[in-house]
Coordinates of C-alpha atoms in Angstrom, one line a residue:
X143 CA -2.1 230.4 -10.7
X144 CA 1.3 229.8 -12.1
X145 CA 1.1 226.3 -10.4
X146 CA -2.0 225.7 -12.3
X147 CA -0.5 226.5 -15.6
X148 CA 2.5 224.5 -15.1
X149 CA 0.3 221.5 -13.9
X150 CA -1.9 221.9 -17.0
X151 CA 1.2 222.0 -19.3
X152 CA 2.6 218.9 -17.8
X153 CA -0.7 217.1 -18.0
X154 CA -1.1 218.2 -21.6
X155 CA 2.4 217.0 -22.5
X156 CA 1.7 213.6 -20.7
X157 CA -1.7 213.2 -22.7
X158 CA 0.3 213.9 -26.1
X159 CA 3.0 211.5 -25.1
X160 CA 0.4 208.8 -24.3
X161 CA -1.4 209.5 -27.5
X162 CA 1.8 209.2 -29.5
X163 CA 2.5 205.9 -27.9
X164 CA -1.1 204.6 -28.6
X165 CA -1.0 205.6 -32.3
X166 CA 2.6 205.3 -33.3
X167 CA 4.1 201.7 -33.6
X168 CA 7.6 203.3 -33.9
X169 CA 7.2 205.4 -30.7
X170 CA 5.8 202.1 -28.7
X171 CA 8.7 200.2 -30.3
X172 CA 11.3 203.0 -29.1
X173 CA 9.7 202.9 -25.6
X174 CA 10.1 198.9 -25.4
X175 CA 13.6 199.1 -26.9
X176 CA 14.7 201.4 -24.0
X177 CA 13.0 199.2 -21.6
X178 CA 15.2 196.3 -23.0
X179 CA 18.3 198.3 -22.6
X180 CA 17.6 198.4 -18.7
X181 CA 17.1 194.6 -18.6
X182 CA 13.5 194.1 -19.1
X183 CA 12.2 191.7 -21.9
X184 CA 15.2 189.2 -21.8
X185 CA 14.4 185.7 -23.6
X186 CA 14.4 182.6 -21.3
X187 CA 17.1 180.6 -22.9
X188 CA 16.9 177.0 -22.0
X189 CA 19.7 175.6 -19.9
X190 CA 20.0 172.4 -21.9
X191 CA 20.4 172.3 -25.6
X192 CA 19.0 168.7 -25.8
X193 CA 15.4 168.7 -27.1
X194 CA 12.9 166.0 -27.0
X195 CA 10.6 168.0 -29.6
X196 CA 10.0 166.0 -32.7
X197 CA 11.3 167.2 -36.0
X198 CA 8.4 169.1 -37.6
X199 CA 10.1 169.6 -40.9
X200 CA 9.1 166.1 -41.8
X201 CA 6.0 165.5 -43.7
X202 CA 4.1 168.7 -44.8
X203 CA 6.8 171.0 -46.3
X204 CA 7.2 174.2 -44.2
X205 CA 8.2 176.9 -46.8
X206 CA 9.4 180.4 -46.8
X207 CA 10.0 182.8 -49.8
X208 CA 12.7 185.4 -50.0
X209 CA 12.6 188.8 -51.6
X210 CA 13.8 187.2 -55.0
X211 CA 10.9 184.6 -54.9
X212 CA 13.3 181.7 -54.1
X213 CA 11.5 179.0 -51.8
X214 CA 13.3 177.8 -48.8
X215 CA 12.1 174.3 -47.4
X216 CA 13.0 174.0 -43.7
X217 CA 13.7 170.3 -44.3
X218 CA 16.6 171.4 -46.6
X219 CA 18.3 173.2 -43.7
X220 CA 19.1 170.1 -41.8
X221 CA 22.6 170.4 -40.4
X222 CA 22.2 174.2 -39.6
X223 CA 20.8 176.0 -36.7
X224 CA 17.9 177.9 -37.8
X225 CA 16.8 181.3 -36.3
X226 CA 13.2 182.2 -37.3
X227 CA 11.3 185.5 -36.2
X228 CA 7.7 185.9 -37.2
X229 CA 7.0 189.6 -37.2
X230 CA 5.1 192.6 -38.9
X231 CA 6.2 196.1 -39.6
X232 CA 3.3 197.7 -37.7
X233 CA 4.1 195.6 -34.5
X234 CA 5.7 197.8 -31.7
X235 CA 7.5 194.7 -30.0
X236 CA 8.8 193.4 -33.2
X237 CA 10.1 196.9 -34.0
X238 CA 11.7 197.0 -30.6
X239 CA 13.7 193.8 -30.7
X240 CA 14.8 194.2 -34.4
X241 CA 18.1 196.1 -33.5
X242 CA 19.0 193.2 -31.2
X243 CA 18.2 190.5 -33.8
X244 CA 20.1 192.7 -36.5
X245 CA 23.2 192.5 -34.1
X246 CA 22.8 188.8 -33.6
X247 CA 22.7 188.2 -37.4
X248 CA 25.8 190.3 -37.9
X249 CA 27.5 187.9 -35.5
X250 CA 26.5 184.9 -37.4
X251 CA 26.0 186.0 -41.0
X252 CA 29.4 184.7 -42.2
X253 CA 28.7 181.2 -40.6
X254 CA 27.2 178.9 -43.2
X255 CA 25.7 176.8 -40.4
X256 CA 23.3 179.4 -39.1
X257 CA 20.3 180.5 -41.1
X258 CA 18.2 183.5 -40.2
X259 CA 14.6 183.8 -41.5
X260 CA 12.7 187.0 -40.8
X261 CA 9.2 186.1 -41.6
X262 CA 6.7 188.9 -42.3
X263 CA 3.4 187.3 -41.5
X264 CA 1.7 190.0 -43.3
X265 CA 3.2 188.7 -46.4
X266 CA 4.1 192.0 -47.7
X267 CA 7.7 191.5 -48.7
X268 CA 8.0 194.6 -50.5
X269 CA 7.0 196.7 -47.4
X270 CA 9.2 194.8 -45.0
X271 CA 12.2 194.9 -47.4
X272 CA 11.7 198.6 -47.5
X273 CA 11.2 198.7 -43.8
X274 CA 14.7 196.9 -43.2
X275 CA 16.4 199.3 -45.7
X276 CA 15.0 202.4 -43.9
X277 CA 16.1 201.2 -40.5
X278 CA 19.6 200.2 -41.9
X279 CA 18.9 196.4 -41.0
X280 CA 20.7 193.8 -43.0
X281 CA 18.4 191.0 -42.0
X282 CA 17.0 188.6 -44.7
X283 CA 13.3 189.1 -45.3
X284 CA 11.0 186.2 -45.9
X285 CA 7.2 185.6 -46.0
X286 CA 5.7 182.2 -45.0
X287 CA 4.9 180.2 -48.2
X288 CA 3.1 177.4 -46.5
X289 CA 1.0 176.7 -43.3
X290 CA 3.1 177.0 -40.3
X291 CA 3.0 174.3 -37.6
X292 CA 1.3 175.8 -34.5
X293 CA 4.4 174.8 -32.5
X294 CA 6.3 177.4 -34.6
X295 CA 3.7 180.1 -34.9
X296 CA 0.3 180.4 -33.1
X297 CA -0.5 183.9 -34.4
X298 CA 1.3 186.0 -31.7
X299 CA 3.9 188.6 -32.8
X300 CA 6.6 188.5 -32.5
X301 CA 7.5 184.9 -32.1
X302 CA 11.0 183.6 -32.3
X303 CA 12.0 180.0 -32.6
X304 CA 15.3 178.4 -33.1
X305 CA 15.8 174.8 -34.6
X306 CA 18.6 172.7 -33.9
X307 CA 20.7 170.9 -36.6
X308 CA 18.3 167.9 -36.7
X309 CA 15.4 170.2 -37.2
X310 CA 13.8 170.1 -33.7
X311 CA 12.4 173.0 -31.9
X312 CA 15.0 174.0 -29.3
X313 CA 13.9 177.5 -28.4
X314 CA 10.6 179.3 -28.4
X315 CA 9.9 182.9 -27.3
X316 CA 6.5 184.7 -27.7
X317 CA 6.8 188.5 -27.4
X318 CA 9.5 191.1 -27.6
X319 CA 13.0 190.1 -26.4
X320 CA 16.5 191.5 -26.2
X321 CA 18.5 189.0 -28.4
X322 CA 21.6 191.0 -27.7
X323 CA 21.7 189.1 -24.3
X324 CA 24.9 186.9 -24.4
X325 CA 23.0 183.9 -23.4
X326 CA 21.4 183.7 -26.7
X327 CA 24.6 183.6 -28.7
X328 CA 26.0 181.0 -26.2
X329 CA 22.8 178.9 -26.9
X330 CA 23.3 179.1 -30.6
X331 CA 27.1 178.2 -30.0
X332 CA 26.0 175.1 -28.2
X333 CA 23.5 174.1 -30.9
X334 CA 26.4 174.4 -33.4
X335 CA 28.7 172.1 -31.5
X336 CA 26.0 169.4 -31.3
X337 CA 26.4 166.4 -33.6
X338 CA 23.6 165.3 -36.1

């Protein structure tokens, strides 16, 4: 009898936990974040920094708008390494990777040759800015202000890309990832050393 009661309690707790994971993006994000801490969800960082990808910033402007309404054209960022993360406040893998991106941003925030664009694909800059503030992140929030090349963003969240100083796509990762991985910073450092 006691064994059945204990079994029912454990089953009930597991059901409650499963329901919380299903209905709470923050809880699901927390679970993924803890899996990142044990080594899962590592981004595949390219071994070489050279890219044969074309510069997609030529031609049709690729624009983002910041919280103050200022437009940023990717073509104007030539000479800089650009880290772009496409995300949404309700996306559990986005929530999970945010602390590691925040740490990466803090590492490079004083480097004028590295630009971070956190593009809320829902286009709700007020909500995403409030999310960042609530979580204590210092990441610069943007929204896409033009259509995005499919090579940058195909609709899956989160998607993270890094453009080299010539504007070429050098890194593309779809899905949540742990950007505190030292290989990511080493890759950005290599891109910074490349000549135009």
